[in-house]
Coordinates of C-alpha atoms in Angstrom, one line a residue:
X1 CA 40.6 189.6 67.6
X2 CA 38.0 186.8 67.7
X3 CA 41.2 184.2 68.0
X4 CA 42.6 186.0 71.3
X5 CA 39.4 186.5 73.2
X6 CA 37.2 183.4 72.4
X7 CA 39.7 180.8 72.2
X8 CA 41.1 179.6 75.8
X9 CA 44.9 180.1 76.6
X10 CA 47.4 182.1 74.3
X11 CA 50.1 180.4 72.1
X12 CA 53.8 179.7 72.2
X13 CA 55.9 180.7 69.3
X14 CA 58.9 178.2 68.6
X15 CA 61.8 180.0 66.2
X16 CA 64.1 177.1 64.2
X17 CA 67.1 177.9 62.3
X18 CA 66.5 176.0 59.0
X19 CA 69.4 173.7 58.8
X20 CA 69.1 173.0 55.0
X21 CA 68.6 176.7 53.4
X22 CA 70.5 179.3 54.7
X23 CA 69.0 182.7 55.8
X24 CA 65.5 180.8 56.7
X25 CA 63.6 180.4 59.4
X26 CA 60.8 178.1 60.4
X27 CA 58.1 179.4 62.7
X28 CA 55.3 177.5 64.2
X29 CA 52.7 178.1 66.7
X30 CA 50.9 176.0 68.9
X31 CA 48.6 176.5 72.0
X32 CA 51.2 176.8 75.3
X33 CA 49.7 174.5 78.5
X34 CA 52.2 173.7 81.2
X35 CA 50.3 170.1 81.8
X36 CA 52.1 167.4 79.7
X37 CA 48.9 165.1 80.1
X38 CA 46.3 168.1 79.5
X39 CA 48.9 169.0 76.4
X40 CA 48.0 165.6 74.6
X41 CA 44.0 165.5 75.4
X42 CA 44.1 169.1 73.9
X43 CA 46.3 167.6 70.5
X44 CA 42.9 165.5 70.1
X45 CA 40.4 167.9 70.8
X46 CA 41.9 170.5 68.7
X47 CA 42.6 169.0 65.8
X48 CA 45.1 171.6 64.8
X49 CA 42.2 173.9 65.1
X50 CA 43.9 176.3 67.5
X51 CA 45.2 178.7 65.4
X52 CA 46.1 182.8 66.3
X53 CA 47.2 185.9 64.0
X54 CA 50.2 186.6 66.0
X55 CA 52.0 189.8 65.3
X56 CA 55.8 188.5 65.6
X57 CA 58.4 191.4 66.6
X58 CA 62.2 190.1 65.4
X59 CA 65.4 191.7 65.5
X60 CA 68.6 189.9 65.0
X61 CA 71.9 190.7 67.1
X62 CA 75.4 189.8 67.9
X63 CA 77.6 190.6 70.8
X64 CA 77.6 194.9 69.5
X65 CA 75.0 195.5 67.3
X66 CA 71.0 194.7 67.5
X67 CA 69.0 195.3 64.2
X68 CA 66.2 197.8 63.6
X69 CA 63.1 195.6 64.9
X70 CA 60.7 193.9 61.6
X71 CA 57.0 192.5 62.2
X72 CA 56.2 188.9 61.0
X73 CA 52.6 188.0 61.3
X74 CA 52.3 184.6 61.7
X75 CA 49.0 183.0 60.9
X76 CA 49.5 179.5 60.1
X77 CA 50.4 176.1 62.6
X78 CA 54.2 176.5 60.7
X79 CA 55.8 179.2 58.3
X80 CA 59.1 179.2 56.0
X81 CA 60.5 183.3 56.2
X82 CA 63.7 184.8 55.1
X83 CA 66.1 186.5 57.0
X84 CA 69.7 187.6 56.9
X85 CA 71.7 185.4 59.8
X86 CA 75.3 185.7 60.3
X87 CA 77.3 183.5 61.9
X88 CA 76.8 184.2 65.2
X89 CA 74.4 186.0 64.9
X90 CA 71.3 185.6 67.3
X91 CA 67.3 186.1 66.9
X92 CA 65.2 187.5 69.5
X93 CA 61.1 187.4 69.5
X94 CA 58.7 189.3 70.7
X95 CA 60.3 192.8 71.4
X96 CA 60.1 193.9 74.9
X97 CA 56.9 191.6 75.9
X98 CA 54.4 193.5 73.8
X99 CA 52.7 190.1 72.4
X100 CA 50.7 188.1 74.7
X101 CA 52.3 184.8 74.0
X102 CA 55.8 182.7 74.8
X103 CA 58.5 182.2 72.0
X104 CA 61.0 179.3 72.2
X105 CA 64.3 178.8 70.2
X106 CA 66.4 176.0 68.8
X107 CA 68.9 175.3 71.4
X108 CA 72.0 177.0 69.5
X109 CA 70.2 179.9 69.8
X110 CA 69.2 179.9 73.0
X111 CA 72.9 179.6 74.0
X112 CA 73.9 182.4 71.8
X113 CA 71.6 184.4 73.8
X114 CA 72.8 183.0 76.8
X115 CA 76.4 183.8 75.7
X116 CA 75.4 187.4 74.9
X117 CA 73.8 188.1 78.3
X118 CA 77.3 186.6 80.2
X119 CA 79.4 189.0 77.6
X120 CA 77.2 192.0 77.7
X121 CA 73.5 191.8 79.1
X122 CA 73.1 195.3 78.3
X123 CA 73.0 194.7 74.4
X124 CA 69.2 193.4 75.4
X125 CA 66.5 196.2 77.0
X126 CA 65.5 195.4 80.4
X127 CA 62.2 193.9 79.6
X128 CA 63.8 191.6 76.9
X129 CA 65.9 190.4 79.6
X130 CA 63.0 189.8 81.9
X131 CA 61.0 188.5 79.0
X132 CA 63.9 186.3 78.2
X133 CA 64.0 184.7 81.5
X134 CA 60.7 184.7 82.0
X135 CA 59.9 182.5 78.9
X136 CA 62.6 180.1 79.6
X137 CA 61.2 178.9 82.8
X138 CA 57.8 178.8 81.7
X139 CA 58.9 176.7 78.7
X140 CA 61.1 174.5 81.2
X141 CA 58.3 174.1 83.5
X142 CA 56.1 172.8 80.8
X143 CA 58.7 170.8 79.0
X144 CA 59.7 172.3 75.8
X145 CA 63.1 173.1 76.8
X146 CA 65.3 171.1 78.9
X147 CA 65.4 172.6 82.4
X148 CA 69.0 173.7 82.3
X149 CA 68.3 176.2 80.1
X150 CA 66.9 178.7 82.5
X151 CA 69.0 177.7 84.9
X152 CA 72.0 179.2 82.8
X153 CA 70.4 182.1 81.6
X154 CA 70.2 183.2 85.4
X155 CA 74.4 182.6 85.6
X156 CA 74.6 187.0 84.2
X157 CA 72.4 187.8 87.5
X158 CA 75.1 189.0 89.1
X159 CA 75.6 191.6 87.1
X160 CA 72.2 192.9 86.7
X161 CA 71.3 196.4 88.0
X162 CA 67.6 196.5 87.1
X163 CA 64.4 195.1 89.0
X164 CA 62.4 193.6 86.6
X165 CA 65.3 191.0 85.6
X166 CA 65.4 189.7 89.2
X167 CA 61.7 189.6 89.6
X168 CA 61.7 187.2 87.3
X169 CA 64.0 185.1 88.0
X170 CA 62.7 184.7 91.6
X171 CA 59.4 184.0 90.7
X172 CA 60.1 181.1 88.7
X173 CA 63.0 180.2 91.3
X174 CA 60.9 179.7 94.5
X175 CA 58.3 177.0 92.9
X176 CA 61.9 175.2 91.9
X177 CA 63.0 175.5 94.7
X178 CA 59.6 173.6 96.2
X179 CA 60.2 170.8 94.0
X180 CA 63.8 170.6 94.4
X181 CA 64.4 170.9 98.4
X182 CA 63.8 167.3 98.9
X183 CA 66.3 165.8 96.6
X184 CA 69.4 164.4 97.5
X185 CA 71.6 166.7 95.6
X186 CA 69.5 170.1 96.3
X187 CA 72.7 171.8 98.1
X188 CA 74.1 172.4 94.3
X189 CA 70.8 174.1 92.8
X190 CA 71.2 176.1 96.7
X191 CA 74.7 177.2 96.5
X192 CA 74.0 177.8 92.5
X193 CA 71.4 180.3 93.7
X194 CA 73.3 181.8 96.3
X195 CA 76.4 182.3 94.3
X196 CA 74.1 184.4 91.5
X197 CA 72.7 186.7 94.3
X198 CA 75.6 187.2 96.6
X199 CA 77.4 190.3 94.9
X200 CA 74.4 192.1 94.2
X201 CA 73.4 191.5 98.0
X202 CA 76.6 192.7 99.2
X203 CA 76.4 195.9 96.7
X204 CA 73.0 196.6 97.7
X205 CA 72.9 196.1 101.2
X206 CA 70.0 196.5 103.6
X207 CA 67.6 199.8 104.3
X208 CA 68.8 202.2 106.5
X209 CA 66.5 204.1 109.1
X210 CA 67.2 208.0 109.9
X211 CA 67.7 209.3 113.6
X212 CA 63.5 210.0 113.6
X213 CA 63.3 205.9 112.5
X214 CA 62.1 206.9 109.2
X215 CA 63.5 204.8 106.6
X216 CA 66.5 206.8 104.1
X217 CA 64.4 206.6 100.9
X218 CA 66.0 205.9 97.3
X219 CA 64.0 205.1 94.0
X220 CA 61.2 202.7 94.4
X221 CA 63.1 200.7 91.6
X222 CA 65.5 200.5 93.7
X223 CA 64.2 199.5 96.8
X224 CA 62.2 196.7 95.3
X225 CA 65.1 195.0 94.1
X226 CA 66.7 195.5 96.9
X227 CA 63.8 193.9 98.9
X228 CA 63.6 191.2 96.0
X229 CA 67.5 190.3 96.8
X230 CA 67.2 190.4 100.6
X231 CA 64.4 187.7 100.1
X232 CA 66.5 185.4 97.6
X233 CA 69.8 185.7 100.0
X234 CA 67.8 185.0 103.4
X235 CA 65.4 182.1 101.9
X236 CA 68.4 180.5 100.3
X237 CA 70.7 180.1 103.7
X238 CA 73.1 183.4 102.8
X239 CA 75.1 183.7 106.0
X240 CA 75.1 187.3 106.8
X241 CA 71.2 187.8 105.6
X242 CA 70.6 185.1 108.5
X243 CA 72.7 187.3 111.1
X244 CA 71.2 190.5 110.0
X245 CA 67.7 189.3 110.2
X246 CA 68.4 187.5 114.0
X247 CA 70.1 190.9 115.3
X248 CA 67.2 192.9 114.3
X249 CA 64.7 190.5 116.0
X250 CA 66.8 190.5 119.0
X251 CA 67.0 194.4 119.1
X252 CA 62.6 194.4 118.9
X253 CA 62.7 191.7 121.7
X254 CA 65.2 193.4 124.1
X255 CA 64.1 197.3 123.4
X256 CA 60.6 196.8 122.9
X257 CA 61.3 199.4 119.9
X258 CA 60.5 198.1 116.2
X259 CA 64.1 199.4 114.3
X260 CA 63.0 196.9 111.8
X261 CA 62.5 199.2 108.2
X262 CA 59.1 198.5 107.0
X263 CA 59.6 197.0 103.4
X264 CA 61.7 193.7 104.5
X265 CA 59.5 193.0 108.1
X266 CA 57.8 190.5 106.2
X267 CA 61.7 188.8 105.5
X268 CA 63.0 189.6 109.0
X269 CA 59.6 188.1 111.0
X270 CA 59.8 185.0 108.6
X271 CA 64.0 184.5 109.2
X272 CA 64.0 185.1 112.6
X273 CA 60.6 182.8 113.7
X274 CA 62.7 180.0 111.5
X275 CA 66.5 180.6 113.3
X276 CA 65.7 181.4 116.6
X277 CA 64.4 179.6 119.7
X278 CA 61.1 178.8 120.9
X279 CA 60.5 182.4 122.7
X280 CA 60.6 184.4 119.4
X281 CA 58.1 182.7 118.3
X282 CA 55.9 183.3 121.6
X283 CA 57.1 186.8 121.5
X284 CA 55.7 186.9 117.4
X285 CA 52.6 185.3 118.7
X286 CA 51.9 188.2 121.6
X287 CA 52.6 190.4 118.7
X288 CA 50.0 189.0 116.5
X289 CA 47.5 189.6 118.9
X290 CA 47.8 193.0 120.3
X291 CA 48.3 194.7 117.3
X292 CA 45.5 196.4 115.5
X293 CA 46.6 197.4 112.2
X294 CA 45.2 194.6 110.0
X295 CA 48.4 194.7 107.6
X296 CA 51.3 194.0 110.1
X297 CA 48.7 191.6 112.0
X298 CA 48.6 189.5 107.9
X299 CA 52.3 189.3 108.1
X300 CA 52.8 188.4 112.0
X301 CA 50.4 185.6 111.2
X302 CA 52.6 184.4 108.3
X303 CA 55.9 184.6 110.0
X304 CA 54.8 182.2 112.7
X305 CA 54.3 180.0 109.9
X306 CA 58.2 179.8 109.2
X307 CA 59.2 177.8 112.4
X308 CA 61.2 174.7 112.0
X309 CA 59.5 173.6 115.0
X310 CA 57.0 170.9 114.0
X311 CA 55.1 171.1 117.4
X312 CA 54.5 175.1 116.9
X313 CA 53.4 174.6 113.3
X314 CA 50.5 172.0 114.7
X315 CA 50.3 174.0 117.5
X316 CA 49.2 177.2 115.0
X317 CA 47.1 174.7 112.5
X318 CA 45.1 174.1 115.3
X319 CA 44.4 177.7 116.6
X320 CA 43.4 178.7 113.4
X321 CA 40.4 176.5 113.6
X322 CA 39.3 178.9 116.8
X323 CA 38.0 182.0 115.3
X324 CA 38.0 184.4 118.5
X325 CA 42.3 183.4 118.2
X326 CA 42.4 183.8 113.7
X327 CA 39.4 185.3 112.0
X328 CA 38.2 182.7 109.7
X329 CA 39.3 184.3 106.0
X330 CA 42.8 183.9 107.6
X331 CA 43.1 180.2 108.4
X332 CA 43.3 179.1 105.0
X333 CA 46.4 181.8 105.0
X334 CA 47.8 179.4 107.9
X335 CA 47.1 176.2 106.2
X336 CA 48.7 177.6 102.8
X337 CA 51.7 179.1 104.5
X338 CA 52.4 175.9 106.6
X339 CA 52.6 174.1 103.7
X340 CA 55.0 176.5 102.3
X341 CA 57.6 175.6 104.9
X342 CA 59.3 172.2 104.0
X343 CA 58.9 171.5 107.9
X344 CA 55.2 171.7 107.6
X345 CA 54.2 170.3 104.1
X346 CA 52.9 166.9 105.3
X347 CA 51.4 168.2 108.5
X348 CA 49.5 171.0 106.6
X349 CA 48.6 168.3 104.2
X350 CA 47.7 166.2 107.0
X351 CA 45.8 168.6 108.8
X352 CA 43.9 169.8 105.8
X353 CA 42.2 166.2 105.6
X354 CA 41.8 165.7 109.1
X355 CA 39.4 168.6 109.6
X356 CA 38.3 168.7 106.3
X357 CA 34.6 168.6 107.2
X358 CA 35.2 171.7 109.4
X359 CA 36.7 173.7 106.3
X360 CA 34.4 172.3 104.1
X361 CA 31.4 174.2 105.9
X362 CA 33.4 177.2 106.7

């Protein structure tokens, strides 16, 4: 165990078909860093040092049939092993997440595992699935794959029934999404996204409240996904998500009643504070400061954050600096969330050197 709890990090496993003997594989290991620059310092430092006993579950599968799973332990930077591949066959690594590290393919596999997800994702255990995804992005991100990858993996979504899938995906799809929203041809990844979540949305729908207001429970699988799908279709511009989320504001403003179910407020706040006018977001404010319950007062705070307005996001940057207005562990909340919103990067950015000597002694 020395290896996994004295070194630094944990180690991505890469998979290659051996083009010149058949029914071989070549493994290899390596320490996994997202930084490209911090990647090549470490190269020198290391010295091939970096080495783990890595217990490798394998099973091999086509579009049917997935083999009884076999153990490789891998112990050495790169390894030759035998195993029976048909054509079209695929390999998968490290069953069900049980091994704290990454594994990466050759690209012909990776695409008969993408292939096998679009024909039949259920072939692959939920976790695989997540795993799957999961270890795609991460590789992407760090650049051992070519970014594409993930991004076709994701295409199955809209068949997927199961949380832990979507989790993943969203995760890594939110940071992208950061990086991307500048770019002149963003609308493609945007309408990409939207076209993977909209069946699922429309199956799923929204929570429903009883006559008493108390929300019509199902699973708590279920609900999270759900939630997870609500969040992907409203942050990525879906239509009726926008509607939904304005008509429920409206209903709070004009009643004075809050309809809105309690595990999507967070989504609803943030939508509506971003779509609607000026007095929402004064009505949000009031909010914020005559509640007392410390957990709806966290995600009042972070909805105001969502305006487009660039006036009412300085306007909140520079209340949080007055702590009788934000109590002072929550105005780095502001500052973080502010920066967030594509509206409010370079004023949070801005704002965060301007008064830095104020933060600093906070």
């Amino acid at each position: 165990m020395d290896q996994w709890t004295l070194q630094m990090g944990y180690p991505v496993i890469t998979i290659l078909g051996n083009s010149t003997a058949e029914n071989r594989i070549i493994i290899t290991q390596q320490h996994f860093i997202y930084d490209i620059s911090a990647k090549t310092k470490a190269l020198e430092l290391q010295n091939n040092s970096y080495l783990w006993q890595i217990p490798l579950t394998i099973v091999v599968g086509n579009r049917s049939h997935v083999s009884s799973e076999a153990i490789i332990w891998v112990s050495n930077k790169s390894e030759h092993h035998k195993i029976t591949l048909d054509k079209g066959s695929w390999l998968l690594g490290n069953i069900n997440q049980t091994g704290y590290f990454r594994v990466n393919y050759d690209l012909r596999n990776w695409r008969l595992l993408i292939d096998q997800l679009i024909r039949n994702h259920e072939v692959l255990s939920v976790s695989n699935r997540a795993g799957l995804i999961d270890d795609a992005f991460s590789l992407a991100r760090a650049g051992y794959l070519p970014q594409h990858i993930p991004l076709e993996i994701i295409r199955y979504l809209s068949e997927e029934k199961d949380f832990l899938p979507w989790h993943a995906a969203s995760r890594a799809l939110y940071p992208l999404d950061k990086l991307l929203d500048r770019m002149e041809k963003y609308n493609v990844f945007n309408e990409y996204i939207l076209k993977q979540v909209a069946t699922t949305y429309i199956k799923l729908g929204w929570p429903k409240n009883n006559f008493n207001g108390s929300l019509v429970q199902a699973s708590y699988q279920h609900e999270e996904l759900r939630r997870e799908v609500i969040m992907l279709a409203c942050s990525f511009g879906n239509k009726h998500c926008h509607q939904q989320a304005s008509t429920l504001i409206s209903d709070w403003i004009s009643s004075n009643r809050n309809r809105i179910p309690l595990n999507v407020r967070d989504i609803v706040y943030c939508t509506g504070v971003s779509l609607l006018d000026e007095d929402v977001w004064e009505f949000i404010w009031m909010k914020f400061h005559s509640t007392t319950a410390v957990s709806e007062k966290k995600i009042l705070l972070e909805a105001l954050t969502c305006s487009d307005d660039r006036n009412l996001l300085n306007r909140l940057l520079n209340l949080s600096l007055n702590s009788e207005v934000v109590l002072d562990q929550d105005a780095i909340d502001v500052i973080i969330h502010v920066a967030r919103n594509p509206h409010g990067r370079d004023l949070a950015w801005k704002f965060f050197r301007d008064k830095w000597k104020i933060l600093n002694t906070r």
